[in-house]
Amino acid sequence: MARTPIIFGNWKLNKSSIETAEFMSNLAKVLPKLENKVEVGLAPVMTCLTHAISAKNDAPIQVAAQDMHWLEHGAFTGTVSAQHIKELGCTHVLIGHSERRQLFGETDGRVSDKVRLAFDTGLTPIACVGENLTQRESGQAEDIVLRQVDAFVQRLTADEVKELVIAYEPIWAIGTGQTATPEDANQMHRAIRESIRVKFEDAADDVRIQYGGSVKPANAKALLAQAHIDGALVGGASLKVEDFMGILSAC
Ligand code: PGA
């Protein structure tokens, strides 16, 4: 089963609008070296999305928002909806990143509502899952992750599952310099795919599962060589064009 690798950068709360535009045009210049072998995207700060979209011009770089509200409209001061993101020209949206879950109290239920609404609005969700260190050390990692996945997958159709992107990001590996070994990550990715197969026999082979957590040019190749690792969600190493290109070239 050939799944096109998908690599996204998650800039979190980094880069001004000017820096965003500069990065986009610089990346657009070097991207042809990859000959379209990998799907590439970036998730800048919300207010920089339009700068990203105009600066990339027609280069094959997808632009994602880092979050959205779980409802279409209403009395929700300070947030944006899926439709707003879509209107800007975004194609993807990160949902349920562990920082959203940990720092902003997002539950599996909310994550599932957002994944559902993203599809209803014509956006591709990159749904993030992952266990913390205590859960890993107590042998619960797989149960936790599969429960997180089931919360949103159960509300999708087979066609949506084929489009879905999941990012497995063990929390203890995010921004710490510690990565899961390629074999351990692959084992979790396989478990995720097999859990989806229970309900979606064929579509399970099309779901793309990114690994995230301290991915760098130096470790990307070994991770991406694993059978069930279909790409990466990259934080720190997506902030410099050379580092990000190093990861993209590993595909
Ligand atoms: P990191 O972040 O690559 O800096 O560990 C990954 C993420 O949070 O998506």
mmCIF file with all atom_site columns, C-alpha atoms in Angstrom, residues 29-227:
data_model
loop_
_atom_site.group_PDB
_atom_site.id
_atom_site.type_symbol
_atom_site.label_atom_id
_atom_site.label_alt_id
_atom_site.label_comp_id
_atom_site.label_asym_id
_atom_site.label_entity_id
_atom_site.label_seq_id
_atom_site.pdbx_PDB_ins_code
_atom_site.Cartn_x
_atom_site.Cartn_y
_atom_site.Cartn_z
_atom_site.occupancy
_atom_site.B_iso_or_equiv
_atom_site.pdbx_formal_charge
_atom_site.auth_seq_id
_atom_site.auth_comp_id
_atom_site.auth_asym_id
_atom_site.auth_atom_id
_atom_site.pdbx_PDB_model_num
ATOM 1   C CA . LYS A 1 29  ? 12.139  28.276 -4.002 1.00 0.00 ? 29  LYS A CA 1
ATOM 2   C CA . VAL A 1 30  ? 13.804  25.051 -2.813 1.00 0.00 ? 30  VAL A CA 1
ATOM 3   C CA . LEU A 1 31  ? 10.768  22.791 -2.843 1.00 0.00 ? 31  LEU A CA 1
ATOM 4   C CA . PRO A 1 32  ? 11.014  21.703 -6.520 1.00 0.00 ? 32  PRO A CA 1
ATOM 5   C CA . LYS A 1 33  ? 14.033  19.571 -5.474 1.00 0.00 ? 33  LYS A CA 1
ATOM 6   C CA . LEU A 1 34  ? 11.563  17.154 -3.875 1.00 0.00 ? 34  LEU A CA 1
ATOM 7   C CA . GLU A 1 35  ? 9.754   16.496 -7.171 1.00 0.00 ? 35  GLU A CA 1
ATOM 8   C CA . ASN A 1 36  ? 6.344   16.288 -5.481 1.00 0.00 ? 36  ASN A CA 1
ATOM 9   C CA . LYS A 1 37  ? 7.261   13.045 -3.698 1.00 0.00 ? 37  LYS A CA 1
ATOM 10  C CA . VAL A 1 38  ? 5.953   14.347 -0.412 1.00 0.00 ? 38  VAL A CA 1
ATOM 11  C CA . GLU A 1 39  ? 2.922   16.354 0.670  1.00 0.00 ? 39  GLU A CA 1
ATOM 12  C CA . VAL A 1 40  ? 4.178   19.423 2.527  1.00 0.00 ? 40  VAL A CA 1
ATOM 13  C CA . GLY A 1 41  ? 2.352   21.778 4.837  1.00 0.00 ? 41  GLY A CA 1
ATOM 14  C CA . LEU A 1 42  ? 2.797   24.332 7.588  1.00 0.00 ? 42  LEU A CA 1
ATOM 15  C CA . ALA A 1 43  ? 0.639   25.507 10.453 1.00 0.00 ? 43  ALA A CA 1
ATOM 16  C CA . PRO A 1 44  ? 1.530   29.131 11.253 1.00 0.00 ? 44  PRO A CA 1
ATOM 17  C CA . VAL A 1 45  ? -0.020  31.361 13.921 1.00 0.00 ? 45  VAL A CA 1
ATOM 18  C CA . MET A 1 46  ? -3.681  32.102 13.172 1.00 0.00 ? 46  MET A CA 1
ATOM 19  C CA . THR A 1 47  ? -3.155  35.785 12.274 1.00 0.00 ? 47  THR A CA 1
ATOM 20  C CA . CYS A 1 48  ? -0.311  34.872 9.885  1.00 0.00 ? 48  CYS A CA 1
ATOM 21  C CA . LEU A 1 49  ? -2.316  32.404 7.786  1.00 0.00 ? 49  LEU A CA 1
ATOM 22  C CA . THR A 1 50  ? -3.159  34.895 5.045  1.00 0.00 ? 50  THR A CA 1
ATOM 23  C CA . HIS A 1 51  ? 0.478   36.032 4.845  1.00 0.00 ? 51  HIS A CA 1
ATOM 24  C CA . ALA A 1 52  ? 1.514   32.384 4.486  1.00 0.00 ? 52  ALA A CA 1
ATOM 25  C CA . ILE A 1 53  ? -1.040  31.730 1.775  1.00 0.00 ? 53  ILE A CA 1
ATOM 26  C CA . SER A 1 54  ? -0.149  34.770 -0.331 1.00 0.00 ? 54  SER A CA 1
ATOM 27  C CA . ALA A 1 55  ? 3.618   34.317 0.071  1.00 0.00 ? 55  ALA A CA 1
ATOM 28  C CA . LYS A 1 56  ? 3.639   30.665 -0.999 1.00 0.00 ? 56  LYS A CA 1
ATOM 29  C CA . ASN A 1 57  ? 1.961   31.747 -4.229 1.00 0.00 ? 57  ASN A CA 1
ATOM 30  C CA . ASP A 1 58  ? 1.211   28.598 -6.225 1.00 0.00 ? 58  ASP A CA 1
ATOM 31  C CA . ALA A 1 59  ? 3.918   26.446 -4.606 1.00 0.00 ? 59  ALA A CA 1
ATOM 32  C CA . PRO A 1 60  ? 2.620   23.047 -3.434 1.00 0.00 ? 60  PRO A CA 1
ATOM 33  C CA . ILE A 1 61  ? 2.594   23.935 0.270  1.00 0.00 ? 61  ILE A CA 1
ATOM 34  C CA . GLN A 1 62  ? -0.591  23.303 2.221  1.00 0.00 ? 62  GLN A CA 1
ATOM 35  C CA . VAL A 1 63  ? -1.503  25.697 4.979  1.00 0.00 ? 63  VAL A CA 1
ATOM 36  C CA . ALA A 1 64  ? -3.148  24.538 8.194  1.00 0.00 ? 64  ALA A CA 1
ATOM 37  C CA . ALA A 1 65  ? -4.631  26.321 11.182 1.00 0.00 ? 65  ALA A CA 1
ATOM 38  C CA . GLN A 1 66  ? -3.454  25.080 14.585 1.00 0.00 ? 66  GLN A CA 1
ATOM 39  C CA . ASP A 1 67  ? -6.940  24.859 16.062 1.00 0.00 ? 67  ASP A CA 1
ATOM 40  C CA . MET A 1 68  ? -10.586 25.850 15.572 1.00 0.00 ? 68  MET A CA 1
ATOM 41  C CA . HIS A 1 69  ? -13.795 25.932 17.578 1.00 0.00 ? 69  HIS A CA 1
ATOM 42  C CA . TRP A 1 70  ? -15.981 22.823 17.756 1.00 0.00 ? 70  TRP A CA 1
ATOM 43  C CA . LEU A 1 71  ? -19.132 24.709 16.732 1.00 0.00 ? 71  LEU A CA 1
ATOM 44  C CA . GLU A 1 72  ? -19.916 26.807 13.677 1.00 0.00 ? 72  GLU A CA 1
ATOM 45  C CA . HIS A 1 73  ? -20.843 30.064 15.452 1.00 0.00 ? 73  HIS A CA 1
ATOM 46  C CA . GLY A 1 74  ? -22.177 31.494 18.674 1.00 0.00 ? 74  GLY A CA 1
ATOM 47  C CA . ALA A 1 75  ? -21.151 33.347 21.813 1.00 0.00 ? 75  ALA A CA 1
ATOM 48  C CA . PHE A 1 76  ? -17.534 32.149 21.971 1.00 0.00 ? 76  PHE A CA 1
ATOM 49  C CA . THR A 1 77  ? -15.318 35.179 22.483 1.00 0.00 ? 77  THR A CA 1
ATOM 50  C CA . GLY A 1 78  ? -11.826 34.924 21.076 1.00 0.00 ? 78  GLY A CA 1
ATOM 51  C CA . THR A 1 79  ? -12.013 31.910 18.808 1.00 0.00 ? 79  THR A CA 1
ATOM 52  C CA . VAL A 1 80  ? -12.446 31.127 15.102 1.00 0.00 ? 80  VAL A CA 1
ATOM 53  C CA . SER A 1 81  ? -14.575 28.611 13.261 1.00 0.00 ? 81  SER A CA 1
ATOM 54  C CA . ALA A 1 82  ? -13.792 25.983 10.660 1.00 0.00 ? 82  ALA A CA 1
ATOM 55  C CA . GLN A 1 83  ? -15.541 28.149 8.080  1.00 0.00 ? 83  GLN A CA 1
ATOM 56  C CA . HIS A 1 84  ? -13.281 31.141 8.851  1.00 0.00 ? 84  HIS A CA 1
ATOM 57  C CA . ILE A 1 85  ? -10.211 28.992 8.340  1.00 0.00 ? 85  ILE A CA 1
ATOM 58  C CA . LYS A 1 86  ? -11.599 27.538 5.139  1.00 0.00 ? 86  LYS A CA 1
ATOM 59  C CA . GLU A 1 87  ? -12.422 31.019 3.778  1.00 0.00 ? 87  GLU A CA 1
ATOM 60  C CA . LEU A 1 88  ? -8.783  32.067 4.237  1.00 0.00 ? 88  LEU A CA 1
ATOM 61  C CA . GLY A 1 89  ? -7.704  29.250 1.950  1.00 0.00 ? 89  GLY A CA 1
ATOM 62  C CA . CYS A 1 90  ? -6.463  26.706 4.499  1.00 0.00 ? 90  CYS A CA 1
ATOM 63  C CA . THR A 1 91  ? -6.767  23.068 3.513  1.00 0.00 ? 91  THR A CA 1
ATOM 64  C CA . HIS A 1 92  ? -5.934  21.431 6.858  1.00 0.00 ? 92  HIS A CA 1
ATOM 65  C CA . VAL A 1 93  ? -6.413  22.004 10.558 1.00 0.00 ? 93  VAL A CA 1
ATOM 66  C CA . LEU A 1 94  ? -4.525  20.531 13.515 1.00 0.00 ? 94  LEU A CA 1
ATOM 67  C CA . ILE A 1 95  ? -6.917  19.159 16.084 1.00 0.00 ? 95  ILE A CA 1
ATOM 68  C CA . GLY A 1 96  ? -6.308  17.980 19.625 1.00 0.00 ? 96  GLY A CA 1
ATOM 69  C CA . HIS A 1 97  ? -2.587  18.748 19.810 1.00 0.00 ? 97  HIS A CA 1
ATOM 70  C CA . SER A 1 98  ? -1.353  17.681 23.242 1.00 0.00 ? 98  SER A CA 1
ATOM 71  C CA . GLU A 1 99  ? -0.719  21.322 24.153 1.00 0.00 ? 99  GLU A CA 1
ATOM 72  C CA . ARG A 1 100 ? -4.404  22.014 23.475 1.00 0.00 ? 100 ARG A CA 1
ATOM 73  C CA . ARG A 1 101 ? -5.395  18.963 25.493 1.00 0.00 ? 101 ARG A CA 1
ATOM 74  C CA . GLN A 1 102 ? -3.064  19.701 28.415 1.00 0.00 ? 102 GLN A CA 1
ATOM 75  C CA . LEU A 1 103 ? -3.082  23.507 28.607 1.00 0.00 ? 103 LEU A CA 1
ATOM 76  C CA . PHE A 1 104 ? -6.562  24.272 27.301 1.00 0.00 ? 104 PHE A CA 1
ATOM 77  C CA . GLY A 1 105 ? -8.474  21.317 28.701 1.00 0.00 ? 105 GLY A CA 1
ATOM 78  C CA . GLU A 1 106 ? -9.547  19.726 25.411 1.00 0.00 ? 106 GLU A CA 1
ATOM 79  C CA . THR A 1 107 ? -11.237 16.402 25.956 1.00 0.00 ? 107 THR A CA 1
ATOM 80  C CA . ASP A 1 108 ? -11.624 13.459 23.585 1.00 0.00 ? 108 ASP A CA 1
ATOM 81  C CA . GLY A 1 109 ? -15.240 14.572 23.116 1.00 0.00 ? 109 GLY A CA 1
ATOM 82  C CA . ARG A 1 110 ? -14.270 18.076 21.967 1.00 0.00 ? 110 ARG A CA 1
ATOM 83  C CA . VAL A 1 111 ? -11.554 16.693 19.721 1.00 0.00 ? 111 VAL A CA 1
ATOM 84  C CA . SER A 1 112 ? -14.092 14.383 18.155 1.00 0.00 ? 112 SER A CA 1
ATOM 85  C CA . ASP A 1 113 ? -16.557 17.279 17.603 1.00 0.00 ? 113 ASP A CA 1
ATOM 86  C CA . LYS A 1 114 ? -13.807 19.273 15.893 1.00 0.00 ? 114 LYS A CA 1
ATOM 87  C CA . VAL A 1 115 ? -12.728 16.418 13.630 1.00 0.00 ? 115 VAL A CA 1
ATOM 88  C CA . ARG A 1 116 ? -16.377 15.931 12.616 1.00 0.00 ? 116 ARG A CA 1
ATOM 89  C CA . LEU A 1 117 ? -16.843 19.662 11.914 1.00 0.00 ? 117 LEU A CA 1
ATOM 90  C CA . ALA A 1 118 ? -13.574 19.895 9.957  1.00 0.00 ? 118 ALA A CA 1
ATOM 91  C CA . PHE A 1 119 ? -14.799 17.237 7.538  1.00 0.00 ? 119 PHE A CA 1
ATOM 92  C CA . ASP A 1 120 ? -18.252 18.850 7.344  1.00 0.00 ? 120 ASP A CA 1
ATOM 93  C CA . THR A 1 121 ? -16.545 22.115 6.343  1.00 0.00 ? 121 THR A CA 1
ATOM 94  C CA . GLY A 1 122 ? -14.224 20.598 3.739  1.00 0.00 ? 122 GLY A CA 1
ATOM 95  C CA . LEU A 1 123 ? -11.020 20.787 5.782  1.00 0.00 ? 123 LEU A CA 1
ATOM 96  C CA . THR A 1 124 ? -8.694  17.839 6.325  1.00 0.00 ? 124 THR A CA 1
ATOM 97  C CA . PRO A 1 125 ? -8.106  17.296 10.036 1.00 0.00 ? 125 PRO A CA 1
ATOM 98  C CA . ILE A 1 126 ? -4.709  16.300 11.381 1.00 0.00 ? 126 ILE A CA 1
ATOM 99  C CA . ALA A 1 127 ? -5.906  14.716 14.592 1.00 0.00 ? 127 ALA A CA 1
ATOM 100 C CA . CYS A 1 128 ? -3.238  14.436 17.281 1.00 0.00 ? 128 CYS A CA 1
ATOM 101 C CA . VAL A 1 129 ? -3.017  11.675 19.871 1.00 0.00 ? 129 VAL A CA 1
ATOM 102 C CA . GLY A 1 130 ? -0.371  10.545 22.333 1.00 0.00 ? 130 GLY A CA 1
ATOM 103 C CA . GLU A 1 131 ? 0.329   9.348  25.844 1.00 0.00 ? 131 GLU A CA 1
ATOM 104 C CA . ASN A 1 132 ? 2.277   11.055 28.636 1.00 0.00 ? 132 ASN A CA 1
ATOM 105 C CA . LEU A 1 133 ? 5.303   9.589  30.395 1.00 0.00 ? 133 LEU A CA 1
ATOM 106 C CA . THR A 1 134 ? 3.386   8.210  33.379 1.00 0.00 ? 134 THR A CA 1
ATOM 107 C CA . GLN A 1 135 ? 0.951   6.461  31.080 1.00 0.00 ? 135 GLN A CA 1
ATOM 108 C CA . ARG A 1 136 ? 3.816   4.994  29.049 1.00 0.00 ? 136 ARG A CA 1
ATOM 109 C CA . GLU A 1 137 ? 5.738   3.843  32.109 1.00 0.00 ? 137 GLU A CA 1
ATOM 110 C CA . SER A 1 138 ? 2.673   2.168  33.566 1.00 0.00 ? 138 SER A CA 1
ATOM 111 C CA . GLY A 1 139 ? 2.051   0.223  30.356 1.00 0.00 ? 139 GLY A CA 1
ATOM 112 C CA . GLN A 1 140 ? -1.140  2.088  29.408 1.00 0.00 ? 140 GLN A CA 1
ATOM 113 C CA . ALA A 1 141 ? 0.154   3.920  26.335 1.00 0.00 ? 141 ALA A CA 1
ATOM 114 C CA . GLU A 1 142 ? -1.613  1.801  23.741 1.00 0.00 ? 142 GLU A CA 1
ATOM 115 C CA . ASP A 1 143 ? -4.961  1.789  25.561 1.00 0.00 ? 143 ASP A CA 1
ATOM 116 C CA . ILE A 1 144 ? -4.879  5.565  25.974 1.00 0.00 ? 144 ILE A CA 1
ATOM 117 C CA . VAL A 1 145 ? -3.928  6.252  22.366 1.00 0.00 ? 145 VAL A CA 1
ATOM 118 C CA . LEU A 1 146 ? -6.462  3.828  20.896 1.00 0.00 ? 146 LEU A CA 1
ATOM 119 C CA . ARG A 1 147 ? -9.201  5.370  23.042 1.00 0.00 ? 147 ARG A CA 1
ATOM 120 C CA . GLN A 1 148 ? -8.245  8.838  21.759 1.00 0.00 ? 148 GLN A CA 1
ATOM 121 C CA . VAL A 1 149 ? -8.364  7.564  18.168 1.00 0.00 ? 149 VAL A CA 1
ATOM 122 C CA . ASP A 1 150 ? -11.673 5.753  18.601 1.00 0.00 ? 150 ASP A CA 1
ATOM 123 C CA . ALA A 1 151 ? -13.322 8.929  19.957 1.00 0.00 ? 151 ALA A CA 1
ATOM 124 C CA . PHE A 1 152 ? -13.142 10.610 16.543 1.00 0.00 ? 152 PHE A CA 1
ATOM 125 C CA . VAL A 1 153 ? -12.898 7.696  14.111 1.00 0.00 ? 153 VAL A CA 1
ATOM 126 C CA . GLN A 1 154 ? -16.233 6.225  15.203 1.00 0.00 ? 154 GLN A CA 1
ATOM 127 C CA . ARG A 1 155 ? -18.041 9.323  13.859 1.00 0.00 ? 155 ARG A CA 1
ATOM 128 C CA . LEU A 1 156 ? -16.497 9.172  10.374 1.00 0.00 ? 156 LEU A CA 1
ATOM 129 C CA . THR A 1 157 ? -17.450 7.450  7.130  1.00 0.00 ? 157 THR A CA 1
ATOM 130 C CA . ALA A 1 158 ? -15.071 5.149  5.263  1.00 0.00 ? 158 ALA A CA 1
ATOM 131 C CA . ASP A 1 159 ? -14.383 7.893  2.688  1.00 0.00 ? 159 ASP A CA 1
ATOM 132 C CA . GLU A 1 160 ? -13.497 10.336 5.451  1.00 0.00 ? 160 GLU A CA 1
ATOM 133 C CA . VAL A 1 161 ? -11.240 7.808  7.135  1.00 0.00 ? 161 VAL A CA 1
ATOM 134 C CA . LYS A 1 162 ? -9.316  7.519  3.854  1.00 0.00 ? 162 LYS A CA 1
ATOM 135 C CA . GLU A 1 163 ? -8.623  11.278 3.947  1.00 0.00 ? 163 GLU A CA 1
ATOM 136 C CA . LEU A 1 164 ? -7.921  11.478 7.665  1.00 0.00 ? 164 LEU A CA 1
ATOM 137 C CA . VAL A 1 165 ? -4.430  12.265 8.950  1.00 0.00 ? 165 VAL A CA 1
ATOM 138 C CA . ILE A 1 166 ? -3.505  11.181 12.466 1.00 0.00 ? 166 ILE A CA 1
ATOM 139 C CA . ALA A 1 167 ? -0.409  12.464 14.265 1.00 0.00 ? 167 ALA A CA 1
ATOM 140 C CA . TYR A 1 168 ? 0.912   10.137 16.952 1.00 0.00 ? 168 TYR A CA 1
ATOM 141 C CA . GLU A 1 169 ? 2.919   12.346 19.276 1.00 0.00 ? 169 GLU A CA 1
ATOM 142 C CA . PRO A 1 170 ? 4.070   10.855 22.585 1.00 0.00 ? 170 PRO A CA 1
ATOM 143 C CA . ILE A 1 171 ? 3.902   13.844 24.940 1.00 0.00 ? 171 ILE A CA 1
ATOM 144 C CA . TRP A 1 172 ? 7.236   12.987 26.573 1.00 0.00 ? 172 TRP A CA 1
ATOM 145 C CA . ALA A 1 173 ? 8.925   13.363 23.169 1.00 0.00 ? 173 ALA A CA 1
ATOM 146 C CA . ILE A 1 174 ? 7.522   16.804 22.268 1.00 0.00 ? 174 ILE A CA 1
ATOM 147 C CA . GLY A 1 175 ? 10.133  19.540 22.457 1.00 0.00 ? 175 GLY A CA 1
ATOM 148 C CA . THR A 1 176 ? 12.347  17.408 24.718 1.00 0.00 ? 176 THR A CA 1
ATOM 149 C CA . GLY A 1 177 ? 14.893  16.091 22.242 1.00 0.00 ? 177 GLY A CA 1
ATOM 150 C CA . GLN A 1 178 ? 13.784  12.563 23.208 1.00 0.00 ? 178 GLN A CA 1
ATOM 151 C CA . THR A 1 179 ? 12.176  10.519 20.425 1.00 0.00 ? 179 THR A CA 1
ATOM 152 C CA . ALA A 1 180 ? 10.443  7.186  20.496 1.00 0.00 ? 180 ALA A CA 1
ATOM 153 C CA . THR A 1 181 ? 12.619  4.585  18.812 1.00 0.00 ? 181 THR A CA 1
ATOM 154 C CA . PRO A 1 182 ? 11.519  4.010  15.214 1.00 0.00 ? 182 PRO A CA 1
ATOM 155 C CA . GLU A 1 183 ? 10.436  0.483  16.199 1.00 0.00 ? 183 GLU A CA 1
ATOM 156 C CA . ASP A 1 184 ? 8.340   1.618  19.185 1.00 0.00 ? 184 ASP A CA 1
ATOM 157 C CA . ALA A 1 185 ? 6.725   4.362  17.145 1.00 0.00 ? 185 ALA A CA 1
ATOM 158 C CA . ASN A 1 186 ? 5.993   1.934  14.325 1.00 0.00 ? 186 ASN A CA 1
ATOM 159 C CA . GLN A 1 187 ? 4.392   -0.483 16.777 1.00 0.00 ? 187 GLN A CA 1
ATOM 160 C CA . MET A 1 188 ? 2.002   2.224  17.993 1.00 0.00 ? 188 MET A CA 1
ATOM 161 C CA . HIS A 1 189 ? 1.245   3.279  14.421 1.00 0.00 ? 189 HIS A CA 1
ATOM 162 C CA . ARG A 1 190 ? 0.463   -0.326 13.523 1.00 0.00 ? 190 ARG A CA 1
ATOM 163 C CA . ALA A 1 191 ? -1.814  -0.645 16.570 1.00 0.00 ? 191 ALA A CA 1
ATOM 164 C CA . ILE A 1 192 ? -3.670  2.520  15.517 1.00 0.00 ? 192 ILE A CA 1
ATOM 165 C CA . ARG A 1 193 ? -4.145  1.219  11.976 1.00 0.00 ? 193 ARG A CA 1
ATOM 166 C CA . GLU A 1 194 ? -5.328  -2.192 13.175 1.00 0.00 ? 194 GLU A CA 1
ATOM 167 C CA . SER A 1 195 ? -7.813  -0.600 15.566 1.00 0.00 ? 195 SER A CA 1
ATOM 168 C CA . ILE A 1 196 ? -9.270  1.393  12.666 1.00 0.00 ? 196 ILE A CA 1
ATOM 169 C CA . ARG A 1 197 ? -9.419  -1.769 10.542 1.00 0.00 ? 197 ARG A CA 1
ATOM 170 C CA . VAL A 1 198 ? -11.945 -3.322 12.920 1.00 0.00 ? 198 VAL A CA 1
ATOM 171 C CA . LYS A 1 199 ? -14.617 -0.979 11.555 1.00 0.00 ? 199 LYS A CA 1
ATOM 172 C CA . PHE A 1 200 ? -13.048 0.184  8.278  1.00 0.00 ? 200 PHE A CA 1
ATOM 173 C CA . GLU A 1 201 ? -11.457 -2.819 6.662  1.00 0.00 ? 201 GLU A CA 1
ATOM 174 C CA . ASP A 1 202 ? -10.205 -1.162 3.466  1.00 0.00 ? 202 ASP A CA 1
ATOM 175 C CA . ALA A 1 203 ? -9.973  2.469  4.507  1.00 0.00 ? 203 ALA A CA 1
ATOM 176 C CA . ALA A 1 204 ? -7.513  1.592  7.314  1.00 0.00 ? 204 ALA A CA 1
ATOM 177 C CA . ASP A 1 205 ? -4.741  1.142  4.765  1.00 0.00 ? 205 ASP A CA 1
ATOM 178 C CA . ASP A 1 206 ? -5.233  4.677  3.456  1.00 0.00 ? 206 ASP A CA 1
ATOM 179 C CA . VAL A 1 207 ? -5.129  6.582  6.750  1.00 0.00 ? 207 VAL A CA 1
ATOM 180 C CA . ARG A 1 208 ? -1.860  8.437  6.999  1.00 0.00 ? 208 ARG A CA 1
ATOM 181 C CA . ILE A 1 209 ? -0.259  8.376  10.432 1.00 0.00 ? 209 ILE A CA 1
ATOM 182 C CA . GLN A 1 210 ? 2.421   10.965 11.138 1.00 0.00 ? 210 GLN A CA 1
ATOM 183 C CA . TYR A 1 211 ? 4.925   10.641 13.952 1.00 0.00 ? 211 TYR A CA 1
ATOM 184 C CA . GLY A 1 212 ? 5.666   13.747 16.009 1.00 0.00 ? 212 GLY A CA 1
ATOM 185 C CA . GLY A 1 213 ? 8.013   14.533 18.882 1.00 0.00 ? 213 GLY A CA 1
ATOM 186 C CA . SER A 1 214 ? 11.540  15.890 18.372 1.00 0.00 ? 214 SER A CA 1
ATOM 187 C CA . VAL A 1 215 ? 11.726  14.896 14.695 1.00 0.00 ? 215 VAL A CA 1
ATOM 188 C CA . LYS A 1 216 ? 14.917  16.334 13.182 1.00 0.00 ? 216 LYS A CA 1
ATOM 189 C CA . PRO A 1 217 ? 16.923  15.880 9.978  1.00 0.00 ? 217 PRO A CA 1
ATOM 190 C CA . ALA A 1 218 ? 19.157  13.403 11.864 1.00 0.00 ? 218 ALA A CA 1
ATOM 191 C CA . ASN A 1 219 ? 16.400  11.004 12.943 1.00 0.00 ? 219 ASN A CA 1
ATOM 192 C CA . ALA A 1 220 ? 13.794  11.539 10.211 1.00 0.00 ? 220 ALA A CA 1
ATOM 193 C CA . LYS A 1 221 ? 15.096  8.897  7.828  1.00 0.00 ? 221 LYS A CA 1
ATOM 194 C CA . ALA A 1 222 ? 14.989  6.048  10.342 1.00 0.00 ? 222 ALA A CA 1
ATOM 195 C CA . LEU A 1 223 ? 11.497  7.019  11.496 1.00 0.00 ? 223 LEU A CA 1
ATOM 196 C CA . LEU A 1 224 ? 10.102  7.482  7.991  1.00 0.00 ? 224 LEU A CA 1
ATOM 197 C CA . ALA A 1 225 ? 11.556  4.148  6.850  1.00 0.00 ? 225 ALA A CA 1
ATOM 198 C CA . GLN A 1 226 ? 9.103   2.314  9.125  1.00 0.00 ? 226 GLN A CA 1
ATOM 199 C CA . ALA A 1 227 ? 6.187   0.629  7.362  1.00 0.00 ? 227 ALA A CA 1
#
